[in-house]
XYZ file of C-alpha atoms in Angstrom:
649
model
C 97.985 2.362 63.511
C 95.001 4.141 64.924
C 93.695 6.806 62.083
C 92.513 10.385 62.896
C 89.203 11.790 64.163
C 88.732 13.180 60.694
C 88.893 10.814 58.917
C 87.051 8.095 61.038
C 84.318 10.869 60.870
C 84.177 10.694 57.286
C 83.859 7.095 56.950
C 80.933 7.053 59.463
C 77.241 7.266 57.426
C 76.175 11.079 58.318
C 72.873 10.471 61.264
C 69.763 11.681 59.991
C 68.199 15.124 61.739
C 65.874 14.739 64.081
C 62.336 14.740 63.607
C 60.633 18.465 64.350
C 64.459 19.973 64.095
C 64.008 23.759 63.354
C 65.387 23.895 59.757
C 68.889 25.647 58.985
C 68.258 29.479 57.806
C 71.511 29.964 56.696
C 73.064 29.065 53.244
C 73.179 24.984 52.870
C 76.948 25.457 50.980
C 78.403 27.906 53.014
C 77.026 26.186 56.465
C 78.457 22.927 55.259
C 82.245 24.263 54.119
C 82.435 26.241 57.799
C 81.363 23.104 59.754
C 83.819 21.041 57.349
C 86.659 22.916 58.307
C 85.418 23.567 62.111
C 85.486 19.410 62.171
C 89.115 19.526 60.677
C 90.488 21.897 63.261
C 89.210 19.860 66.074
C 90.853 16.621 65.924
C 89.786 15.638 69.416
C 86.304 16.595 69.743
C 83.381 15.449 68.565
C 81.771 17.577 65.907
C 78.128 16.233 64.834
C 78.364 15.767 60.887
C 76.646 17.946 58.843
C 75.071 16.866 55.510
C 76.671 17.985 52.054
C 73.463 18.285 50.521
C 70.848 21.158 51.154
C 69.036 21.230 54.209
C 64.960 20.264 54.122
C 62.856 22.495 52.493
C 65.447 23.523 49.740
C 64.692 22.513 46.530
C 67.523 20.312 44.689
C 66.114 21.103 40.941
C 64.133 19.225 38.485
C 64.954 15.210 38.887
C 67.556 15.416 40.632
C 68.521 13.437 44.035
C 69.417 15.381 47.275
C 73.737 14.271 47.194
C 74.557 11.947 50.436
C 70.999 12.235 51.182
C 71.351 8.320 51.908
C 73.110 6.831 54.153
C 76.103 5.096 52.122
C 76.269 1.393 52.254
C 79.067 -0.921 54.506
C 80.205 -2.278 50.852
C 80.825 1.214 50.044
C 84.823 2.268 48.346
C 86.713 4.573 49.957
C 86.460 6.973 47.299
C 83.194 6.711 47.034
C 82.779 7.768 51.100
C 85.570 10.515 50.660
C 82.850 12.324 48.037
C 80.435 14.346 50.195
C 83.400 16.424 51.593
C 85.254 16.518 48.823
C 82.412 17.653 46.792
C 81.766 20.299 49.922
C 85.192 21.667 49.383
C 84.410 22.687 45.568
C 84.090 26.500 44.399
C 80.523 27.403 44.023
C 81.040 28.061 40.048
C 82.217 24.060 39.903
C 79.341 22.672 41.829
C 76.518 24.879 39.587
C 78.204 23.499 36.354
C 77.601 20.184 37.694
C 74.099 20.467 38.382
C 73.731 21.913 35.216
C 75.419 18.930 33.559
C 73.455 16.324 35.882
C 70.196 18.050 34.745
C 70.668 17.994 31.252
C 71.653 14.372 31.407
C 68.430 13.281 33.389
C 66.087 15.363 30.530
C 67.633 13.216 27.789
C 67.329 9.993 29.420
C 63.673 10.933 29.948
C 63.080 12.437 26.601
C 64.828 9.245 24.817
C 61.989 7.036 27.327
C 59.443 8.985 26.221
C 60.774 8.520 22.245
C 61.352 4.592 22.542
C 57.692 3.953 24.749
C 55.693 6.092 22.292
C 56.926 4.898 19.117
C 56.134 1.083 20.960
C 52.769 2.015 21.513
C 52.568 3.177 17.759
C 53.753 0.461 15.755
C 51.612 -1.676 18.275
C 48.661 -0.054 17.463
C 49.568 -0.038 13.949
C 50.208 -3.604 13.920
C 46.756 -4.126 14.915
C 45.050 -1.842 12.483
C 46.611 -3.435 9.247
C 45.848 -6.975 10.951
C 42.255 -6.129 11.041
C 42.523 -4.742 7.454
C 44.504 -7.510 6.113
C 41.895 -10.249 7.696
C 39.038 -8.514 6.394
C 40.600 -7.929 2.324
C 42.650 -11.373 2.583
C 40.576 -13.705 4.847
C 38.278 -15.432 1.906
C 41.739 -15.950 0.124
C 43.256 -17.366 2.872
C 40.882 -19.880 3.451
C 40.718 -20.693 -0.495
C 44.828 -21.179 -0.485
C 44.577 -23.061 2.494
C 42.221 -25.477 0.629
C 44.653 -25.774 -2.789
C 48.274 -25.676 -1.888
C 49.222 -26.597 -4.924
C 47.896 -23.213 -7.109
C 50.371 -21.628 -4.182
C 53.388 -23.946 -5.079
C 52.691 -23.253 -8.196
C 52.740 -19.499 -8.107
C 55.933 -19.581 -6.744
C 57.608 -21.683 -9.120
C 56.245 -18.982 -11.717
C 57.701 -16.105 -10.077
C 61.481 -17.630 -9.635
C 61.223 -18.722 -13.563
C 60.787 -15.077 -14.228
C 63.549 -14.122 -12.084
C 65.275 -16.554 -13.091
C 65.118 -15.656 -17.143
C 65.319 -11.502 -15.577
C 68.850 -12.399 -14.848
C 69.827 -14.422 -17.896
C 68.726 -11.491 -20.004
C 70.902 -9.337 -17.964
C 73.575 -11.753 -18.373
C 73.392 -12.189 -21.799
C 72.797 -8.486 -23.035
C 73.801 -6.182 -20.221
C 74.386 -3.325 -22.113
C 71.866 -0.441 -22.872
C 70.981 -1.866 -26.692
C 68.466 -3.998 -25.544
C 66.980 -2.366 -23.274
C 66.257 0.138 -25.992
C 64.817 -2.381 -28.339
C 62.668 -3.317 -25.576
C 61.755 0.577 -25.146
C 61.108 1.161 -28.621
C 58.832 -2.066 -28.776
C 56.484 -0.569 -26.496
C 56.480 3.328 -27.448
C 55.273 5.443 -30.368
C 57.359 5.825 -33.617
C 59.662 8.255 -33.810
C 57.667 11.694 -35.033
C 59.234 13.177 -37.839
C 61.733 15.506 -37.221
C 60.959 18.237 -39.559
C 57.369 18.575 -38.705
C 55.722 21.779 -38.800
C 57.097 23.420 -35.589
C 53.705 25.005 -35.088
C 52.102 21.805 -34.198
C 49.584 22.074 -36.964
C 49.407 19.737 -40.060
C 52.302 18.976 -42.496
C 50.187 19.042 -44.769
C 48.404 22.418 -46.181
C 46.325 23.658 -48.917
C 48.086 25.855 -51.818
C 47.070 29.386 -52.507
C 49.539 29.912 -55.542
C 50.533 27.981 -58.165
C 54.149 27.713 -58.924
C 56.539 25.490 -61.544
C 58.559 22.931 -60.989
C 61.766 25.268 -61.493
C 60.283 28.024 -59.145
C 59.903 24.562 -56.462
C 63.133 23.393 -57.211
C 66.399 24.880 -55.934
C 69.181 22.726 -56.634
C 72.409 25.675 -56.504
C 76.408 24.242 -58.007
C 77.697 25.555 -55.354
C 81.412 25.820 -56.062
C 83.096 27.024 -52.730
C 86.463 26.148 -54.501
C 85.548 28.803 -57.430
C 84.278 31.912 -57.805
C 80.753 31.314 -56.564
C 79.477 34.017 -53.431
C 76.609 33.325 -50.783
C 75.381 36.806 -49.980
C 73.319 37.360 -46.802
C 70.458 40.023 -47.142
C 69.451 40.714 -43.311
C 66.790 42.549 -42.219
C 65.887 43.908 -38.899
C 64.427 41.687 -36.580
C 63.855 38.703 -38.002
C 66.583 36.089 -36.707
C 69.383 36.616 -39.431
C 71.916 37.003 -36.397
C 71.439 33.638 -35.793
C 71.074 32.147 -38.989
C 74.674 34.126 -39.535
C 76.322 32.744 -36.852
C 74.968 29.450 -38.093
C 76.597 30.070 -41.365
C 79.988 30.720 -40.103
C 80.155 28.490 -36.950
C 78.337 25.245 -37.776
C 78.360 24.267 -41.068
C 80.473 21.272 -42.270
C 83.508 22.450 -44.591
C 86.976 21.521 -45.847
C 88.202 24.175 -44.194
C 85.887 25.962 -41.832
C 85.627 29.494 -40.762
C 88.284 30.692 -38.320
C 86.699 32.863 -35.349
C 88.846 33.759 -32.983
C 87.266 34.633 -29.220
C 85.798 38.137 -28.684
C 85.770 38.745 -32.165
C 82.043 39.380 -34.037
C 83.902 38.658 -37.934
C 85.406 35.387 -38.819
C 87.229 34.552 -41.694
C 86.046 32.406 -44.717
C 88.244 31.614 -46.938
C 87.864 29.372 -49.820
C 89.832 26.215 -49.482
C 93.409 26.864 -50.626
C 92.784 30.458 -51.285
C 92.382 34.120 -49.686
C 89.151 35.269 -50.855
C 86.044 34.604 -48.914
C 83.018 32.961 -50.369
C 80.784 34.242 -47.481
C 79.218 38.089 -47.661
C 77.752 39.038 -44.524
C 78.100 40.387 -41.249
C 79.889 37.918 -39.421
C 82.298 37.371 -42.248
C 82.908 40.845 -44.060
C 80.907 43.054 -41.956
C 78.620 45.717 -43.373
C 80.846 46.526 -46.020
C 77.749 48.137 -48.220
C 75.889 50.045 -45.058
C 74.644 48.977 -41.489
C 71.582 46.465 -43.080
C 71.679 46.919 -46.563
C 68.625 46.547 -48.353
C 68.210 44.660 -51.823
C 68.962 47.462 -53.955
C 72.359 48.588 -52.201
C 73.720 44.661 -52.060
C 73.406 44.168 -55.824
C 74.736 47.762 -56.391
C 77.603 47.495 -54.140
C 78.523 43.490 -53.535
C 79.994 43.434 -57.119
C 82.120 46.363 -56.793
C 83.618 45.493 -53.081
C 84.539 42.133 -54.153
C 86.436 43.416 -56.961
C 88.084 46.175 -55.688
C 88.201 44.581 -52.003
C 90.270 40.910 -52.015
C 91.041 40.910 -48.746
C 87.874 40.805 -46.777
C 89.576 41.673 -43.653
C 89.533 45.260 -44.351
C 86.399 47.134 -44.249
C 86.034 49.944 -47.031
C 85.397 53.563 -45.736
C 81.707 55.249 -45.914
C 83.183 57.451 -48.896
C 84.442 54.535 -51.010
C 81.006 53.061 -50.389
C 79.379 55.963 -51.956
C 81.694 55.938 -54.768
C 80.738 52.671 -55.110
C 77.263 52.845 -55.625
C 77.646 56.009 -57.270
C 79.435 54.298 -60.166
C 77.156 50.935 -60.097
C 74.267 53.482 -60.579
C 75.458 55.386 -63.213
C 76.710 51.788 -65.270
C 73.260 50.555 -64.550
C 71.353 53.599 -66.229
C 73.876 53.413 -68.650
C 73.317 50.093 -69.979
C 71.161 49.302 -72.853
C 68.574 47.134 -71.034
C 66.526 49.311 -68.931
C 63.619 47.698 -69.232
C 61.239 46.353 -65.842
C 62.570 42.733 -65.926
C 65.946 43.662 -66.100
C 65.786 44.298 -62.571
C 64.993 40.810 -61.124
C 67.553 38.717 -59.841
C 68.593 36.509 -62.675
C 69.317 39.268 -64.865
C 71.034 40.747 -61.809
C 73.102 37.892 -61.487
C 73.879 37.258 -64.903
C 75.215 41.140 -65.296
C 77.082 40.652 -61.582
C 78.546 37.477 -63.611
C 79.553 39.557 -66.786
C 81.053 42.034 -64.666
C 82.822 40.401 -62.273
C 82.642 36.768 -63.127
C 81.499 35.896 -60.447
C 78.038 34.147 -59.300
C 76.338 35.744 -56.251
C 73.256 33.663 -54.465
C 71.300 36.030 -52.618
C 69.763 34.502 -49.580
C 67.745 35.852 -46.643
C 65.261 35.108 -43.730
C 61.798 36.370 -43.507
C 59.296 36.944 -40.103
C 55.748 37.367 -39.184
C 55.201 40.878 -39.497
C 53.443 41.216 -36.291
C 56.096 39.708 -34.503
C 58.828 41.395 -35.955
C 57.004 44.694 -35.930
C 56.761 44.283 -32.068
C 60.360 42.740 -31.707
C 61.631 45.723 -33.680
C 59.960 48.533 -31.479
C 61.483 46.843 -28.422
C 64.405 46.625 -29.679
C 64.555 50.833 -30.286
C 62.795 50.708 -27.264
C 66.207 49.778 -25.734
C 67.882 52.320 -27.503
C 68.594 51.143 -31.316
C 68.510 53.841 -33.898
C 70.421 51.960 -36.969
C 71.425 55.692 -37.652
C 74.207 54.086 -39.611
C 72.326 52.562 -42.289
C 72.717 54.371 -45.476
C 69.767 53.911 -47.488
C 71.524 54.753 -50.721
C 69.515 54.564 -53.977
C 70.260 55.482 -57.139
C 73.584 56.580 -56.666
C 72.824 59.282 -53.350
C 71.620 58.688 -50.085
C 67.810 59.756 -49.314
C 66.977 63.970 -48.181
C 65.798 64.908 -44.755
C 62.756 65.863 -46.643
C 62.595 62.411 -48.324
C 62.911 60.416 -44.964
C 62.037 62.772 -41.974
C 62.820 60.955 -38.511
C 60.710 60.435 -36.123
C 62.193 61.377 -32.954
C 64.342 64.911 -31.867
C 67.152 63.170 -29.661
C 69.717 61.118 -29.932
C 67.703 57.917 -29.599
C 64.033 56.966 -29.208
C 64.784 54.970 -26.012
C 61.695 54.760 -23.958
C 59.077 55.227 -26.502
C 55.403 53.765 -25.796
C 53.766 51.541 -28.508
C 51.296 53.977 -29.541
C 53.794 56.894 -30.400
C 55.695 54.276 -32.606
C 52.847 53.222 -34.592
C 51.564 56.603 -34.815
C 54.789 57.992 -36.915
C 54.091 58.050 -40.645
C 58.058 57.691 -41.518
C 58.945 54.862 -39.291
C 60.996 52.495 -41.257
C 59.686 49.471 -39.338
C 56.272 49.837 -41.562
C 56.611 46.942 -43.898
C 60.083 47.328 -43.737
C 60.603 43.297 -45.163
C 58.841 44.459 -48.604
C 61.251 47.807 -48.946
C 64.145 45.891 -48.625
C 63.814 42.693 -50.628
C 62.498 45.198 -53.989
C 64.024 47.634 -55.966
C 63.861 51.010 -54.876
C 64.715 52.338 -58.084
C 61.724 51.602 -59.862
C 59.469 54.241 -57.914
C 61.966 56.758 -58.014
C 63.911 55.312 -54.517
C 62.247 57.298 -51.158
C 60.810 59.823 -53.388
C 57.020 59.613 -52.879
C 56.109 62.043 -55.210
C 56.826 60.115 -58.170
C 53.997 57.664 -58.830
C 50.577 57.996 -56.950
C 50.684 56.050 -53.346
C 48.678 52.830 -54.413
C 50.562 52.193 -57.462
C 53.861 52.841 -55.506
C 52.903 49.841 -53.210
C 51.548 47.652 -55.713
C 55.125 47.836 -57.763
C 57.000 47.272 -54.606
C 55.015 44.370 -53.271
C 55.329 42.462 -56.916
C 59.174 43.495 -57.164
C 59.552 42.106 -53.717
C 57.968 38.275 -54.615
C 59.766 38.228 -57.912
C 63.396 38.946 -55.849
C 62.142 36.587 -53.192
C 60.804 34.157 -55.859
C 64.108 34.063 -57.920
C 66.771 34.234 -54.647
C 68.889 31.293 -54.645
C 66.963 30.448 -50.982
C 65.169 32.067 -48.277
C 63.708 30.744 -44.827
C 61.345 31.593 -42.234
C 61.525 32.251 -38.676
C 59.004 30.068 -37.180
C 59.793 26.821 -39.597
C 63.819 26.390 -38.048
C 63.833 22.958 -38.837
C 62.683 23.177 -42.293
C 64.591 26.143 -43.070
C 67.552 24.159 -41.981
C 66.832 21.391 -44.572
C 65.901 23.465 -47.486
C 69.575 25.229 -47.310
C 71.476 21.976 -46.905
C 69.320 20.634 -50.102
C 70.075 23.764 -52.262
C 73.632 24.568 -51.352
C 74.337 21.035 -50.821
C 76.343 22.016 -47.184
C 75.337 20.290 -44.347
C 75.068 21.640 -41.120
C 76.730 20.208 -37.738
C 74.009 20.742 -35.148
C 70.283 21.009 -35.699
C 68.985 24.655 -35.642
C 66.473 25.317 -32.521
C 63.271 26.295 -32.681
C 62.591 29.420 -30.027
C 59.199 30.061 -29.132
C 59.419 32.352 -26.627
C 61.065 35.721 -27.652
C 60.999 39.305 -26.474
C 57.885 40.035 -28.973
C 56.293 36.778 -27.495
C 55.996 38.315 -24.039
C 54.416 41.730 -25.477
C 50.535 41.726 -24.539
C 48.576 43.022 -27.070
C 45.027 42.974 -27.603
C 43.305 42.336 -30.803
C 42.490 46.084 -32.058
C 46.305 46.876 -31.310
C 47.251 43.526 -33.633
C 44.686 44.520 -36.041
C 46.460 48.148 -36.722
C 49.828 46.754 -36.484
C 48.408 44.413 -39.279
C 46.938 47.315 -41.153
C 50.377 49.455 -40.751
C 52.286 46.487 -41.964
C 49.916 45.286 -45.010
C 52.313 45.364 -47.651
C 54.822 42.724 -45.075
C 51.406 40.681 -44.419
C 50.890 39.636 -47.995
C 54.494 38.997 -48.776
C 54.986 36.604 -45.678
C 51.947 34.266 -46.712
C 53.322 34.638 -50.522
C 56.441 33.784 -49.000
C 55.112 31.006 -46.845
C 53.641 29.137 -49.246
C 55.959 29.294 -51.704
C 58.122 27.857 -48.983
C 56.001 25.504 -47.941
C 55.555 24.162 -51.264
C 59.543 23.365 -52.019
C 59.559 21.882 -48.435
C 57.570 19.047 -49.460
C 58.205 19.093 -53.164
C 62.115 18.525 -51.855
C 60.824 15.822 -49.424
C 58.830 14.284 -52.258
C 62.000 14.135 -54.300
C 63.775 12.579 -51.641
C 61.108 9.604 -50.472
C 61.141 8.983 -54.554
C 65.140 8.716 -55.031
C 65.344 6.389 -51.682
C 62.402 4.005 -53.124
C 64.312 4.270 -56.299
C 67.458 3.340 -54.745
C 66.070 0.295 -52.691
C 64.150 -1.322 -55.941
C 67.965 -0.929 -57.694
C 69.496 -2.529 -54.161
C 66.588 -5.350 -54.722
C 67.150 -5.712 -58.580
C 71.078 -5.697 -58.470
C 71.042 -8.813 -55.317
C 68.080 -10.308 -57.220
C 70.245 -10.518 -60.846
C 73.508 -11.720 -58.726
C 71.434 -14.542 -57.334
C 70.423 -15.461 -61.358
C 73.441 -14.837 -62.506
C 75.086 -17.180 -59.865
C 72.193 -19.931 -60.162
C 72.857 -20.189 -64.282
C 76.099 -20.403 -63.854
C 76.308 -22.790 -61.213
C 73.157 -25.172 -63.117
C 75.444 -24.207 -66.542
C 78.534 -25.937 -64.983
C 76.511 -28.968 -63.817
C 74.583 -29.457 -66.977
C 78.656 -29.063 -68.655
C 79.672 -31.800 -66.715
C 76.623 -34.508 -66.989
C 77.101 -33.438 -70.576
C 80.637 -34.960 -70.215
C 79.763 -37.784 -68.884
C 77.491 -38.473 -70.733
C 78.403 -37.366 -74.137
C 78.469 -40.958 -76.220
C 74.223 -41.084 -74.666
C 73.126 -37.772 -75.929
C 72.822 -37.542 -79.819
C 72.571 -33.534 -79.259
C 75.347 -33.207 -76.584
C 75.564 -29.103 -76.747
C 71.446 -27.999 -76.247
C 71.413 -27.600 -72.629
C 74.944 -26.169 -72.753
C 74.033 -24.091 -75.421
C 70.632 -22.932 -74.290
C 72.278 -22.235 -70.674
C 75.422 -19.684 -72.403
C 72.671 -17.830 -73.801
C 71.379 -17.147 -70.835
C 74.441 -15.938 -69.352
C 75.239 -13.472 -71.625
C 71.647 -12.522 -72.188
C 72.119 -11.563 -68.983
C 75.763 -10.338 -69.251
C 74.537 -8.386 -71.477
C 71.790 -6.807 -69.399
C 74.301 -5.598 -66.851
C 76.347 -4.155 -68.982
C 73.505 -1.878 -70.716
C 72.439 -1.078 -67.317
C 76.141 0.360 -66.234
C 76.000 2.029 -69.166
C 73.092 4.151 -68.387
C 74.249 4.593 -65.064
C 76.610 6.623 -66.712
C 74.607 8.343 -68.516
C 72.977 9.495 -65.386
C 75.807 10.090 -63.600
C 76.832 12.848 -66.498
C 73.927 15.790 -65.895
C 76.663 18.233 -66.939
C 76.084 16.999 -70.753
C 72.584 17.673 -70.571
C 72.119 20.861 -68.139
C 68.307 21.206 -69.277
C 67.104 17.833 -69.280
C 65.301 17.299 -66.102
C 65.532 13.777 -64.272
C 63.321 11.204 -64.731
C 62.227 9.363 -61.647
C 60.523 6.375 -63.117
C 61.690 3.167 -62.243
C 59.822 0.890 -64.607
C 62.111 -0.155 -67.770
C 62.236 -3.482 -67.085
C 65.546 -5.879 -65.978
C 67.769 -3.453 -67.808
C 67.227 -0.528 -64.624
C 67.983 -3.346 -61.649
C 71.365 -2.571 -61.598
C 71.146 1.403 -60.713
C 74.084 2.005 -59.240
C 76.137 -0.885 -59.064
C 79.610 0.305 -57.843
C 77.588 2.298 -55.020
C 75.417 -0.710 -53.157
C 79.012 -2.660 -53.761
């Protein structure tokens, strides 16, 4: 079966133009689909085939090959013949997307050449450069460990032996504990964790000179009783944290409840409905927004009595009455004297009138820094215009205590204008509220001339401080945290955090500013380094104490083993020497000497023990003897070994 013109004309190779043809000036795609369908009309004649690719002259595009520029080959497919009309007969959109596709294609095969012969080139050039660096460092070793194979044999068999014992220690302790030991080996001791937080010296040099009762606080608390922590805060100086502390992370029978969104929680004794927690967080300011010294011990005695829920917050008039009526007992009872106004006699009349003990505790600052933390703070907008400031019964006169801004607030204010009002509270503001107003006739300063007024104040300030039950300071968190748990004998959950960087940190301040904020604040500067070394002191009287009582404790450990290894070498020698004796009885003229001598041992040293548990508890009974101090000696011969017998059992 013969096949048609056509198609015999498209398995024919297309002739190639002749040379010095005039070139085609008409379009190459539009030329070539005309004379494609011009051949395909004509059956019977014979049409000259034109080529499906552009004529000479046009460009085909970057790399690419002119299409059935060739002439195809005999072994050719028939598909592969049919594509040069086929590929003619395509929509000019279809045949640009395929150049398009074909270019891209032929610009990453030559960009992933270019990749692959570079990167060759490189390492081949590298290859030399650490060969010629690597001959020059290692050549003289070479030709040494060619000489001595051995040293090289031998270097290797001391390399696997310490991989090989690497994984038997894994094997045999895989777990973190030895690799710990292995740490600790090799690194510093642990520092001590209640080092000064100031990175200076544990260690200081006394200015005052206290006793050993002002050094040591050692409070009975009795949460289950009628005993009350009271919480004197003052402005500025951290007590919002040391509150939350106090309510949130402290280790009790039955803790505080505080309930989410909620500032108060409630602290209630163990089994009961009364709280033995007075502050913010717990009762709220149920004597004034901040009260000072004088209002607490005027006003905590009455509110507890009159108050035993401490859910419910008295009114501002039943505060007044309050005071009003602790002021007029207090200048009505017979001792009216100067001392009767420090804390113990405070606390012994709280305890006649409401039988109840109240510890007074509160937390002192630098006065710079809380000077500066303060006047942000009303920078922000704080007025404390709640605070009631009542002494002797009445709150102070407009006259007595001017203010020093018109507005609402004093938002806004610069530095200067708050250090150049003469009424600002914030001036030595931790000396006003730790004394007793009522001695200089409360904010009256017309009673008493001005340097007398501030001498009273300063010295009724250290005396409260001196006699509160404890009191901490700002910049010593660690140490304020151990002094608490050592007095009140409550132990905290978490460690307290030492913050170093705090809003009156990041104040600038040059050193004629810090000098007048010094000079505005003098009364404040002498009380904190009273304060601070009276702190300082107990810090390391209590850790004193505590090294003594655990080298106490470890010669009684050492004593007690020592006199059970006696005890059970006479008796075991005692039972020998019985039985030889036995044996041997018709031998010995004096059968019973060894036996005897032995039994007097043993209860000589019976005897021992038993005077020793017997002074145990005598110690263990301080409640017979509340003013006999302890003695910490150690040295009373055998009869002390034993210590605490029933404990180290």
């Amino acid at each position: 079966m013969a096949l048609p013109a056509s198609a015999v004309r498209a398995f024919e190779p297309p002739p190639q133009p002749e040379r010095g043809a005039p070139a085609c000036t008409t379009c190459p795609r539009r030329h070539s689909r005309v004379e494609a369908e011009l051949a395909a009309s004509r059956l019977g004649s014979v049409a000259a085939p034109v080529r499906a690719g552009p004529p000479r002259g046009v460009s085909h595009g970057f790399n690419s090959r002119p299409l059935l520029e060739k002439p195809r080959k005999a072994s050719s497919s028939l598909a592969g013949a049919a594509c040069a009309p086929l590929f003619a007969l395509l929509s000019r959109g279809r045949r640009r997307r395929m150049h398009v596709l074909r270019r891209r294609w032929d610009l990453g095969s030559l960009c992933r050449a270019l990749l692959t012969r570079g990167l060759a080139a490189l390492g081949h050039s590298l290859k030399h450069v650490l060969g010629a660096i690597f001959s020059k460092i290692f050549g003289p070793l070479a030709s040494v460990g060619n000489m001595d194979e051995k040293s090289n044999k031998l270097l290797l068999a001391l390399v696997m032996l310490f991989l090989f014992a690497v994984i038997v220690l894994q094997y045999v302790c895989p777990g973190t504990e030895c690799q710990l030991l292995r740490l600790q080996a090799f690194s510093s001791p642990v520092p001590d964790p209640y080092r000064s937080e100031d990175e200076s010296s544990a260690r200081f040099v006394p200015r005052y000179n206290f006793t050993r009762s002002d050094l040591l606080r050692k409070v009975d608390f009795d949460i289950k009783g009628d005993d009350l922590i009271v919480f004197l805060h003052i402005q500025k100086t951290g007590g919002t944290t040391f509150g939350r502390h106090l309510v949130r992370n402290i280790q009790l029978e039955q803790p505080c409840e505080c309930r989410v969104g909620q500032k108060k929680c409630t602290c209630h004794r163990p089994g009961k409905r009364e709280t033995w927690l007075f502050s913010r967080f717990s009762t709220g300011w149920s004597c004034g927004l901040h009260a000072d010294w004088t209002e607490l011990t005027s006003c905590v005695p009455s509110v507890v009595d009159g108050k035993r829920d401490s859910r419910l917050r008295p009114s501002r008039w039943r505060i007044f009455h309050i005071l009003d009526a602790a002021s007029k007992d207090k200048r009505g009872s017979p001792n009216t004297n100067a001392g009767a106004n420090s804390p113990s006699s405070t606390k012994a009349w709280n305890t006649s009138k409401s039988r109840k003990n109240f510890h007074y505790i509160t937390i002192l600052r630098d006065p710079v820094s809380r000077y500066l933390s303060e006047w942000r703070h009303v920078q922000r907008g704080a007025t404390w215009k709640a605070s009631l400031h009542v002494c002797d019964g009445r709150p102070p006169t407009s006259e007595e205590l001017p203010s020093c801004y018109t507005g609402d607030d004093w938002s806004g204010c610069p530095l200067k204008e708050f250090m150049d009002c003469p009424y600002n509270l914030a001036n030595n503001r931790q000396v006003r509220m730790l004394s007793d107003l009522t001695l200089v006739g409360c904010y009256n300063l017309s009673v008493m001339p001005e340097k007398q007024r501030n001498k009273v104040l300063l010295e009724s300030a250290k005396s409260n401080l001196k006699h509160m039950a404890f009191f901490g300071l700002t910049e010593f968190q660690r140490k304020t945290q151990y002094l608490f748990e050592k007095t009140f004998n409550m132990n905290f959950i978490s460690p307290f955090t030492q913050y170093n960087t705090t809003r009156a940190s990041s104040v600038e301040i040059n050193e004629e500013i810090q000098k007048r904020i010094e000079g505005l604040n003098f009364l404040d500067m002498e009380l904190y380094s009273y304060a601070k070394d009276l702190f300082l002191q107990r810090y390391q009287f209590m850790r004193q104490k505590d090294h003594q009582e655990a080298r106490r404790k470890r010669q009684e450990q050492r004593r007690f083993l020592k006199g059970r290894l006696l005890q059970t070498h006479f008796l075991s020698q005692g039972q020998g020497q019985s039985q030889n004796l036995n044996q041997n009885q018709s031998q010995n003229p004096n059968p019973n000497a060894n036996q005897n001598l032995t039994q007097k041992l043993t209860q000589n040293l019976v005897q021992n023990l038993t005077q020793s548990s017997s002074q145990k508890e005598n110690r263990e009974s301080p409640k017979q003897n509340p003013g006999k101090e302890e003695n910490d000696s150690t040295g009373n011969g055998t009869n002390d070994y034993i210590g605490s017998v029933e404990k180290w059992r």
